[in-house]
N, CA, C and O atoms as CSV, one atom per row, in Angstrom:
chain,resi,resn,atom,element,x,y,z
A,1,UNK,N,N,-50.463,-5.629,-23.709
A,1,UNK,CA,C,-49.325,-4.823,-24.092
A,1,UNK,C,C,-49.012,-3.831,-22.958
A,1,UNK,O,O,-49.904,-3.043,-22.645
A,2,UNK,N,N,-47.722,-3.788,-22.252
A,2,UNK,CA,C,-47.464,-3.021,-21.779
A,2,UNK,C,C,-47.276,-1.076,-22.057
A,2,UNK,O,O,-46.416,-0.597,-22.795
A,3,UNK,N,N,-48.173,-0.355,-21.364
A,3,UNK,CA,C,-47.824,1.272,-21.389
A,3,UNK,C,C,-46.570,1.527,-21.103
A,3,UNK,O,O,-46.041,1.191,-20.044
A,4,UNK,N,N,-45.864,2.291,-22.253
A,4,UNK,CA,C,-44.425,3.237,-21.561
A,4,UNK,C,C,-44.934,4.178,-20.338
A,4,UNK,O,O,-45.904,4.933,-20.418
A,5,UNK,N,N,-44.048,3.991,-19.100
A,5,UNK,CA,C,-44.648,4.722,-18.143
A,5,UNK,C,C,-43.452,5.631,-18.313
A,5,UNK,O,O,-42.316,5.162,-18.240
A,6,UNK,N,N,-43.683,7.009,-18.552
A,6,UNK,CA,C,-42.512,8.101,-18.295
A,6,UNK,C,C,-42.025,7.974,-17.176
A,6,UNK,O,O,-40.865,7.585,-17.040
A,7,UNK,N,N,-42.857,8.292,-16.086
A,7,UNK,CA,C,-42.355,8.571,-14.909
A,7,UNK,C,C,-41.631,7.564,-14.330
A,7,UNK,O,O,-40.770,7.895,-13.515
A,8,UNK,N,N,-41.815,6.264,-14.606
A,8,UNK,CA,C,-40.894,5.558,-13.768
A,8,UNK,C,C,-39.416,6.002,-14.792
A,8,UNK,O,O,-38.574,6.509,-14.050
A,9,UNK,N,N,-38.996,5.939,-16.064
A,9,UNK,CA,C,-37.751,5.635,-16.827
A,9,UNK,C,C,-37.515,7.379,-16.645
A,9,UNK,O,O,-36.334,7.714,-16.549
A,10,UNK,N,N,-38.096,8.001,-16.616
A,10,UNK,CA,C,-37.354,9.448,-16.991
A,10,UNK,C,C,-37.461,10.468,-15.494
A,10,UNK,O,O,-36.453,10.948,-14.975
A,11,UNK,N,N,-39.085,10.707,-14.868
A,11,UNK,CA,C,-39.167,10.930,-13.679
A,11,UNK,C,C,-38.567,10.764,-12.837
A,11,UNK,O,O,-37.978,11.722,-12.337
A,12,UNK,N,N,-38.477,9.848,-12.453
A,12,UNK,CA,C,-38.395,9.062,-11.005
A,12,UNK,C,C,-36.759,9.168,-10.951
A,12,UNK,O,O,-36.734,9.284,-9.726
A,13,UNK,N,N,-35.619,9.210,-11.250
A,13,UNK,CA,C,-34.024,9.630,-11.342
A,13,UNK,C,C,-34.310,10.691,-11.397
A,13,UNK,O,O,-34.333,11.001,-10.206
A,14,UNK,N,N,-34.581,11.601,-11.980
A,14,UNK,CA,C,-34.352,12.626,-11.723
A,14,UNK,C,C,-34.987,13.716,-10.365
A,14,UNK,O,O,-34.879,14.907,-10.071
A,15,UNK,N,N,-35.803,12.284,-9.701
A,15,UNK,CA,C,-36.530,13.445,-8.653
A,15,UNK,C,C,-35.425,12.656,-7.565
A,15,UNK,O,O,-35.262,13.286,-6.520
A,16,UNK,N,N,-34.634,11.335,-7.683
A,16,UNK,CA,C,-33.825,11.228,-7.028
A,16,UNK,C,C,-33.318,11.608,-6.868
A,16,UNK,O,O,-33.363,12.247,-5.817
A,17,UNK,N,N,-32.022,11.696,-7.861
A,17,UNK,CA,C,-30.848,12.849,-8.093
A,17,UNK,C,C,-30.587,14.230,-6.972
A,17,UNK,O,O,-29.606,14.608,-6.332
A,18,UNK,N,N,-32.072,14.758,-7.124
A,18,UNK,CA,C,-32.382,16.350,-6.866
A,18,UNK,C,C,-32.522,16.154,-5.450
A,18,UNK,O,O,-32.187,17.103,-4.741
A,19,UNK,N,N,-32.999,14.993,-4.836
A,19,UNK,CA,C,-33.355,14.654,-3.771
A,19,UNK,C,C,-31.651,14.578,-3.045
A,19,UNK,O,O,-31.411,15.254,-2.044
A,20,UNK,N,N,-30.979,14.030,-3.436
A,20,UNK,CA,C,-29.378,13.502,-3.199
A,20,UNK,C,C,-28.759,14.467,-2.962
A,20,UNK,O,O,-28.035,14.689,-1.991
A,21,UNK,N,N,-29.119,15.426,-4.261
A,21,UNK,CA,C,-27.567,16.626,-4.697
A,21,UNK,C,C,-27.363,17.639,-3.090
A,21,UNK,O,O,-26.261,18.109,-2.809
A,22,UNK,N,N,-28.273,17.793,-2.415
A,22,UNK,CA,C,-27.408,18.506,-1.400
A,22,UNK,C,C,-26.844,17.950,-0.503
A,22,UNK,O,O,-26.334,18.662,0.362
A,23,UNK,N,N,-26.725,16.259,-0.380
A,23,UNK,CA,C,-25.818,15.494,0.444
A,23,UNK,C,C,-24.930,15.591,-0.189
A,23,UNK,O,O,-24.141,16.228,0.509
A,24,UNK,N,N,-24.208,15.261,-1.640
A,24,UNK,CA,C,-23.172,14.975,-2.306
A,24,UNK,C,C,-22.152,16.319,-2.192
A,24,UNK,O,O,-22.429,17.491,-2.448
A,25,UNK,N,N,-20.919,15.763,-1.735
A,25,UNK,CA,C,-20.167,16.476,-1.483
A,25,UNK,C,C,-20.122,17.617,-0.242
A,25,UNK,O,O,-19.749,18.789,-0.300
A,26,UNK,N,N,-20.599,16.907,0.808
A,26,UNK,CA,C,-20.720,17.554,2.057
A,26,UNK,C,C,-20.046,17.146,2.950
A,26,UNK,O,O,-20.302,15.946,3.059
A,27,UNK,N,N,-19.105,17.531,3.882
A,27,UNK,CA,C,-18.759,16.764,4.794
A,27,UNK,C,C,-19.445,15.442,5.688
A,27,UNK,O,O,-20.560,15.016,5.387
A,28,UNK,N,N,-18.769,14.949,6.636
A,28,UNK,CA,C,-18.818,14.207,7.404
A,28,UNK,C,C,-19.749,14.817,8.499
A,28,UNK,O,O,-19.556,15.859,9.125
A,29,UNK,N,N,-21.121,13.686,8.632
A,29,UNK,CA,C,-21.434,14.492,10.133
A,29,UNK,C,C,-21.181,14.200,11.276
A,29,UNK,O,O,-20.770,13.131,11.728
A,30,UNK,N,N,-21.462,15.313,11.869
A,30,UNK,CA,C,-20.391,15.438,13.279
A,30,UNK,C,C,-20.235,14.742,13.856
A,30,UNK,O,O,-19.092,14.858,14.297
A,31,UNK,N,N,-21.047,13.344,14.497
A,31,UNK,CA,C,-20.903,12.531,14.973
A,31,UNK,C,C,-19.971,11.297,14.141
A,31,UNK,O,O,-19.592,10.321,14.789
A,32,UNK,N,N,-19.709,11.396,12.983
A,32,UNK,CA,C,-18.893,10.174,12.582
A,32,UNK,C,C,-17.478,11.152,12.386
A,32,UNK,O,O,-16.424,10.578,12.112
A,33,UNK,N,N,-17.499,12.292,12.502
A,33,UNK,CA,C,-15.974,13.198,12.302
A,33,UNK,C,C,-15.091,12.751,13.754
A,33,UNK,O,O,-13.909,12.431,13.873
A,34,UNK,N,N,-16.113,12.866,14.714
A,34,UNK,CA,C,-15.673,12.763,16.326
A,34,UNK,C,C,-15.385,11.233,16.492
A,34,UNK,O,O,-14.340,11.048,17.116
A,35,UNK,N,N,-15.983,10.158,16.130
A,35,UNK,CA,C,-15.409,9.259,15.515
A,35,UNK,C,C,-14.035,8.944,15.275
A,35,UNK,O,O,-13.143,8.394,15.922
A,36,UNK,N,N,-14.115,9.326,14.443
A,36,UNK,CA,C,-13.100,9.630,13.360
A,36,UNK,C,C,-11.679,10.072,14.449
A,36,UNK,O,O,-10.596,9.486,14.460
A,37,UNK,N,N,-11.916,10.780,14.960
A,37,UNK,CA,C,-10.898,11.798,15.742
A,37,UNK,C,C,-10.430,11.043,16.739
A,37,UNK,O,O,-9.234,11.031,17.031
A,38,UNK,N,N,-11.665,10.081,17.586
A,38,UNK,CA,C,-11.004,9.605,18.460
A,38,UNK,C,C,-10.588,8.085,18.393
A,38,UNK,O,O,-10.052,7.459,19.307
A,39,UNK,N,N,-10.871,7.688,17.364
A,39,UNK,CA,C,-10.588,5.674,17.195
A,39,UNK,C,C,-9.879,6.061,16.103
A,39,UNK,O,O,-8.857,5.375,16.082
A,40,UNK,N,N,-9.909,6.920,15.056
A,40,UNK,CA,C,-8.732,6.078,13.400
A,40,UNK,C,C,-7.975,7.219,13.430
A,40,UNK,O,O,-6.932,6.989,12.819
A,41,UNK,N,N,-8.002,8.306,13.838
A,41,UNK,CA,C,-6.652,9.057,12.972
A,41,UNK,C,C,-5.353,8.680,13.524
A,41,UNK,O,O,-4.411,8.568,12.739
A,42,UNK,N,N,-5.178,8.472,14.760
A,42,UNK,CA,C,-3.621,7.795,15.373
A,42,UNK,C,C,-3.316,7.415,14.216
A,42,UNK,O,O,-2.503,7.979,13.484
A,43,UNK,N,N,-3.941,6.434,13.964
A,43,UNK,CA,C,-2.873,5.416,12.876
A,43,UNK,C,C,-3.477,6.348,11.738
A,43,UNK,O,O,-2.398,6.802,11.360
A,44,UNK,N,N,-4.451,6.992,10.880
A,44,UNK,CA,C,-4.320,6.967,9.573
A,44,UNK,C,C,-4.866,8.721,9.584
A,44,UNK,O,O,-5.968,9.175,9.278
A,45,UNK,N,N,-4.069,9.178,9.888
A,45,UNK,CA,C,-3.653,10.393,9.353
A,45,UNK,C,C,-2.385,10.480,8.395
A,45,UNK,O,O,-1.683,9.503,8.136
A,46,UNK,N,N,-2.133,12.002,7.808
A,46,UNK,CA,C,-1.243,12.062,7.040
A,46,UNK,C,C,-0.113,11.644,7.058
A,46,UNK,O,O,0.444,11.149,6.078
A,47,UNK,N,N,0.527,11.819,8.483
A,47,UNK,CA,C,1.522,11.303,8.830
A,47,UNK,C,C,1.863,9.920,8.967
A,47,UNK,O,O,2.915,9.517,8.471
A,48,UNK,N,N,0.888,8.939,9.748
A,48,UNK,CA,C,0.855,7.475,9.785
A,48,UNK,C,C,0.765,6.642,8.949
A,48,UNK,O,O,1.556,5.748,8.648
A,49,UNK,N,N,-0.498,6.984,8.414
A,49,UNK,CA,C,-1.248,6.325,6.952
A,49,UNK,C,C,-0.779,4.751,6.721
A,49,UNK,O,O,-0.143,4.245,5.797
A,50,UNK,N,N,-1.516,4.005,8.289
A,50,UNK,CA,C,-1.208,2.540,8.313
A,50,UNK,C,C,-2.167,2.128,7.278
A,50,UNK,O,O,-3.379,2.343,7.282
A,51,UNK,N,N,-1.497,1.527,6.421
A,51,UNK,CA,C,-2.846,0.587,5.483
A,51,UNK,C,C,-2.368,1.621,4.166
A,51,UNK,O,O,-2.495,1.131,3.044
A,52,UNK,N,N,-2.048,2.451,4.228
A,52,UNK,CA,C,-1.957,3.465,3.432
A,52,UNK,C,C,-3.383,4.210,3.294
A,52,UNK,O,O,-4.021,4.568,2.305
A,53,UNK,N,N,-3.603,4.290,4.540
A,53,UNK,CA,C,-5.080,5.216,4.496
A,53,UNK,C,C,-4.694,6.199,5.171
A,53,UNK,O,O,-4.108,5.920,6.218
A,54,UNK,N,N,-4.873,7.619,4.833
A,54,UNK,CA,C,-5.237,8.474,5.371
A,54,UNK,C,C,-6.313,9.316,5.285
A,54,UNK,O,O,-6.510,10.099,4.356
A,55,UNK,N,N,-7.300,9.098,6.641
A,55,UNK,CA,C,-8.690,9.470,5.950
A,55,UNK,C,C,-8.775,11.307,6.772
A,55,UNK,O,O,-9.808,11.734,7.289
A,56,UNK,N,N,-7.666,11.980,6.707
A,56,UNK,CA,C,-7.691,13.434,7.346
A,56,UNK,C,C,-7.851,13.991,5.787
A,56,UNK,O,O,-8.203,15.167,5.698
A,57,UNK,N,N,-7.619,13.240,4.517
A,57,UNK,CA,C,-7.657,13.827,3.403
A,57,UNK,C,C,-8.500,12.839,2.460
A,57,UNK,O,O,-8.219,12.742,1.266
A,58,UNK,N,N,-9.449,12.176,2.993
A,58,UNK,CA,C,-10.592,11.307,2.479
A,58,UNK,C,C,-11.808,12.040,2.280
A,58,UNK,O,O,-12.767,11.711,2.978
A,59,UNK,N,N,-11.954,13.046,1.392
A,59,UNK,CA,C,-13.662,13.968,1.538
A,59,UNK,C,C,-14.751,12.814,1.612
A,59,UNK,O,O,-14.438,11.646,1.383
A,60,UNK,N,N,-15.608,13.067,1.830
A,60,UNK,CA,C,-16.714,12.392,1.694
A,60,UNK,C,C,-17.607,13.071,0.316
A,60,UNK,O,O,-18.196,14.144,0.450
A,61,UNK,N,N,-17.618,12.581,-0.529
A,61,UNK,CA,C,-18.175,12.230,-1.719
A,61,UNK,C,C,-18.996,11.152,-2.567
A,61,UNK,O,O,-18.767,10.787,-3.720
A,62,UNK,N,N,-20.026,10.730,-1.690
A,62,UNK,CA,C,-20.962,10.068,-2.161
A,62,UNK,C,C,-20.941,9.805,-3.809
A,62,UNK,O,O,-20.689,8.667,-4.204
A,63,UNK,N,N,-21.187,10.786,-4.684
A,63,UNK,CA,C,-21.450,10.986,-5.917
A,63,UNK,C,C,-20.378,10.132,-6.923
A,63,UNK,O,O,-20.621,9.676,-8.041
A,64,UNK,N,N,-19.168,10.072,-6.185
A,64,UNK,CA,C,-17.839,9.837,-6.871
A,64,UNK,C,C,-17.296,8.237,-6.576
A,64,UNK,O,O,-16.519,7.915,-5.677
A,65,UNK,N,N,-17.823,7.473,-7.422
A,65,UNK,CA,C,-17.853,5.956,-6.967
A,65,UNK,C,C,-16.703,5.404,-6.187
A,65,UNK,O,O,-16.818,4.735,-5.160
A,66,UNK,N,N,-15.437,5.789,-6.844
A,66,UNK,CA,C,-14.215,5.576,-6.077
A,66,UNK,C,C,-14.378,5.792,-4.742
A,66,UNK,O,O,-14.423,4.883,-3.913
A,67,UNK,N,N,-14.485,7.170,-4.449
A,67,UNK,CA,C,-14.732,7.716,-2.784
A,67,UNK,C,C,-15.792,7.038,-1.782
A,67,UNK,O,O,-15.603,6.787,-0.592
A,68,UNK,N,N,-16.891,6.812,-2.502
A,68,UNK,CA,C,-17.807,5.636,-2.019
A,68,UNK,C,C,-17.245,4.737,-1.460
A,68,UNK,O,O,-17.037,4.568,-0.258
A,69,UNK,N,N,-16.859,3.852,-2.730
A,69,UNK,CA,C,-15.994,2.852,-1.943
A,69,UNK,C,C,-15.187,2.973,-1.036
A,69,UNK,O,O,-15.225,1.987,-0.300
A,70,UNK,N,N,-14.420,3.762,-0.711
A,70,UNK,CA,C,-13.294,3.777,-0.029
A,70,UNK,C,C,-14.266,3.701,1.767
A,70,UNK,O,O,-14.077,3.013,2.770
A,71,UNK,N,N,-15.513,5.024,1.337
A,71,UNK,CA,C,-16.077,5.104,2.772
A,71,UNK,C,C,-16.951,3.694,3.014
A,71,UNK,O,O,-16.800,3.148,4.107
A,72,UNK,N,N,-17.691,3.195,2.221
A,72,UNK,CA,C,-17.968,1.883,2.448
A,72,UNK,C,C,-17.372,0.869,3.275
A,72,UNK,O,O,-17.784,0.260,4.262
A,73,UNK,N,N,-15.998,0.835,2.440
A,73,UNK,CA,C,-14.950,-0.205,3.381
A,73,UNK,C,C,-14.534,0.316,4.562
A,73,UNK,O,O,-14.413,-0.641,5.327
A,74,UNK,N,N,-14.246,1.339,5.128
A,74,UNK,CA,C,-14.087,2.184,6.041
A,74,UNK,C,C,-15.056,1.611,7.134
A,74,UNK,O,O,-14.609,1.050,8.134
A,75,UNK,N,N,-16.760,1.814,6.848
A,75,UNK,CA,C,-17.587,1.377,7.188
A,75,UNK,C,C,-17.341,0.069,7.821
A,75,UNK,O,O,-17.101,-0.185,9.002
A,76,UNK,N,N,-17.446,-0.701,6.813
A,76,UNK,CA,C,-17.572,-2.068,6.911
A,76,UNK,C,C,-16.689,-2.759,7.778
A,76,UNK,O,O,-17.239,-3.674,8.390
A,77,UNK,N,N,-15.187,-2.554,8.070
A,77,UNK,CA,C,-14.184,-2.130,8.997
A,77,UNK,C,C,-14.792,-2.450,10.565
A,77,UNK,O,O,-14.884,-3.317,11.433
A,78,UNK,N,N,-15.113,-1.121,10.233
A,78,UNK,CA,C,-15.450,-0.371,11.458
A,78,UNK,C,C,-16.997,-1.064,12.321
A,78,UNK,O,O,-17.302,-1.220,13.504
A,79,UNK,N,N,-17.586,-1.301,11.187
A,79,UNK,CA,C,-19.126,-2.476,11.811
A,79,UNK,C,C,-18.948,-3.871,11.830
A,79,UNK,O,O,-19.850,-4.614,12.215
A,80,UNK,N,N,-17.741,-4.330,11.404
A,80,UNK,CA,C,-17.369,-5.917,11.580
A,80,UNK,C,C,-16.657,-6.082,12.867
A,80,UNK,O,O,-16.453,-7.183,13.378
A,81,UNK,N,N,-16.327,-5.079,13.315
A,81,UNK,CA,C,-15.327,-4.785,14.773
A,81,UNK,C,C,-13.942,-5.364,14.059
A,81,UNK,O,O,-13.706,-6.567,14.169
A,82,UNK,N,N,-13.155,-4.624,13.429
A,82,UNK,CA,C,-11.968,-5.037,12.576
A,82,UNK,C,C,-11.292,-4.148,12.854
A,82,UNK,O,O,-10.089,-4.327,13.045
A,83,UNK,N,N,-12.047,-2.555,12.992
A,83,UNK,CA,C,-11.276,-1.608,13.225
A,83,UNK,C,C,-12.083,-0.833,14.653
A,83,UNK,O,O,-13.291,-1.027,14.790
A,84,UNK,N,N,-11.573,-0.248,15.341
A,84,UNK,CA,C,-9.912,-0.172,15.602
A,84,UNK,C,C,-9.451,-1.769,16.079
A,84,UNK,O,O,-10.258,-2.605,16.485
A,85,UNK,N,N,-8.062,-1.984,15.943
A,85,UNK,CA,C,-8.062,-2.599,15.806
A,85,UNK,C,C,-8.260,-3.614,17.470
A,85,UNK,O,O,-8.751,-2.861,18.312
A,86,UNK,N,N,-8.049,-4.764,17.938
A,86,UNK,CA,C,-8.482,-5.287,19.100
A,86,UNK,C,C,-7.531,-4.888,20.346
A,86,UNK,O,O,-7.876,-5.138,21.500
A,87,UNK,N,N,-6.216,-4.200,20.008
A,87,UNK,CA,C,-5.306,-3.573,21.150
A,87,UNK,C,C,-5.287,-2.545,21.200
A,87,UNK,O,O,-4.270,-2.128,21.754
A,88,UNK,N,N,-6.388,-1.326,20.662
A,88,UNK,CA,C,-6.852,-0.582,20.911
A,88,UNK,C,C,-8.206,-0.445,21.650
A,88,UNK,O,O,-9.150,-1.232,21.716
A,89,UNK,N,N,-8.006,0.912,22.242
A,89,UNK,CA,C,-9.211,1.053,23.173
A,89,UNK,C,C,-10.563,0.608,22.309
A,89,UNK,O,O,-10.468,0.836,21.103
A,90,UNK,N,N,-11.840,-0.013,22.772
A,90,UNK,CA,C,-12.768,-0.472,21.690
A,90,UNK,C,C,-14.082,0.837,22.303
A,90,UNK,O,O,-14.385,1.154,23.454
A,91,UNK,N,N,-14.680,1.407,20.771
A,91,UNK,CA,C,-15.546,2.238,21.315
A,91,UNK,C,C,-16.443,1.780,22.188
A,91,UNK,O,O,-16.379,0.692,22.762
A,92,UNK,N,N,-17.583,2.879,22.345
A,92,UNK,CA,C,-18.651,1.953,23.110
A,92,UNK,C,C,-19.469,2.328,22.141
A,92,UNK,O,O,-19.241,3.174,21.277
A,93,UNK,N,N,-20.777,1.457,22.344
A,93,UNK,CA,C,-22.181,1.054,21.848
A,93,UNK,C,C,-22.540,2.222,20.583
A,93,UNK,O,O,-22.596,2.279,19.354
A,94,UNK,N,N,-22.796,3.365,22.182
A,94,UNK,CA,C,-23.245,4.535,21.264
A,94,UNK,C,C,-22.508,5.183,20.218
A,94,UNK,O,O,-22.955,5.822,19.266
A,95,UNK,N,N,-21.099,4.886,20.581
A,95,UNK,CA,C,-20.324,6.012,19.446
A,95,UNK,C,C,-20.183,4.951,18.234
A,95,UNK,O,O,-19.702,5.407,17.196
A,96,UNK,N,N,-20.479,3.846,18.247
A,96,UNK,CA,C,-20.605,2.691,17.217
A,96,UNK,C,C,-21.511,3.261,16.291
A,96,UNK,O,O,-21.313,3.851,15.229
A,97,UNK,N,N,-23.024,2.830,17.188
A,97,UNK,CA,C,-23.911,3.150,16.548
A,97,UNK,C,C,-24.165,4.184,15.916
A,97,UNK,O,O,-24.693,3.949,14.829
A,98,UNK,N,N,-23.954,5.591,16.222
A,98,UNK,CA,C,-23.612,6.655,15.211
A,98,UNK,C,C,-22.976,6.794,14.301
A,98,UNK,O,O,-23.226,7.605,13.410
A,99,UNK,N,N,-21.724,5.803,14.339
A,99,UNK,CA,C,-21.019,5.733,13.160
A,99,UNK,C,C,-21.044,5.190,12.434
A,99,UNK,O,O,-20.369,5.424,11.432
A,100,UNK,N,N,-21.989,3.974,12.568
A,100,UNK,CA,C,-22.479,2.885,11.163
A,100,UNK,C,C,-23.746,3.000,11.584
A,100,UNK,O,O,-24.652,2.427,10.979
């Protein structure tokens, strides 16, 4: 017969959680903001918003599944070499690698 183990069903989330909560809802760090600044806002700032993205008003919000997603795909984009796009300047290595 299996023991109810507390700690895994009740513990263990909640020492996650606590572990998380001071990432959630923090900005971007600096190295993926600079990023940010110099490969996607041309096109997807407020004004452009190719794709209908504008990520100058995209918080980063882990916690908030929607927003997740959005930075996920962003991500994923951006590590498939999709974005920027191929007639744009292409980063190099390092500013890649910081950003995914």
């Amino acid at each position: 017969m299996r023991r109810f183990n507390a700690m895994k069903v009740f513990v263990r989330p909640i020492l996650l959680f606590a572990a998380a909560a001071p990432l959630m809802g923090r900005d971007l760090p600096r190295e993926s903001r600079q990023f940010l600044e110099k490969h996607c806002l041309e096109c997807h700032d407020t004004d452009t918003r190719k794709g209908g993205l504008d990520l100058t008003s995209l918080k980063f919000d882990p916690a908030n599944s929607a927003n997740f997603s959005r930075w996920v795909l962003v991500h994923d984009r951006v590590s498939n070499g999709e974005m920027p796009p191929k007639k744009k300047a292409r980063p190099q290595t390092g500013e890649l690698e910081a950003f995914t």
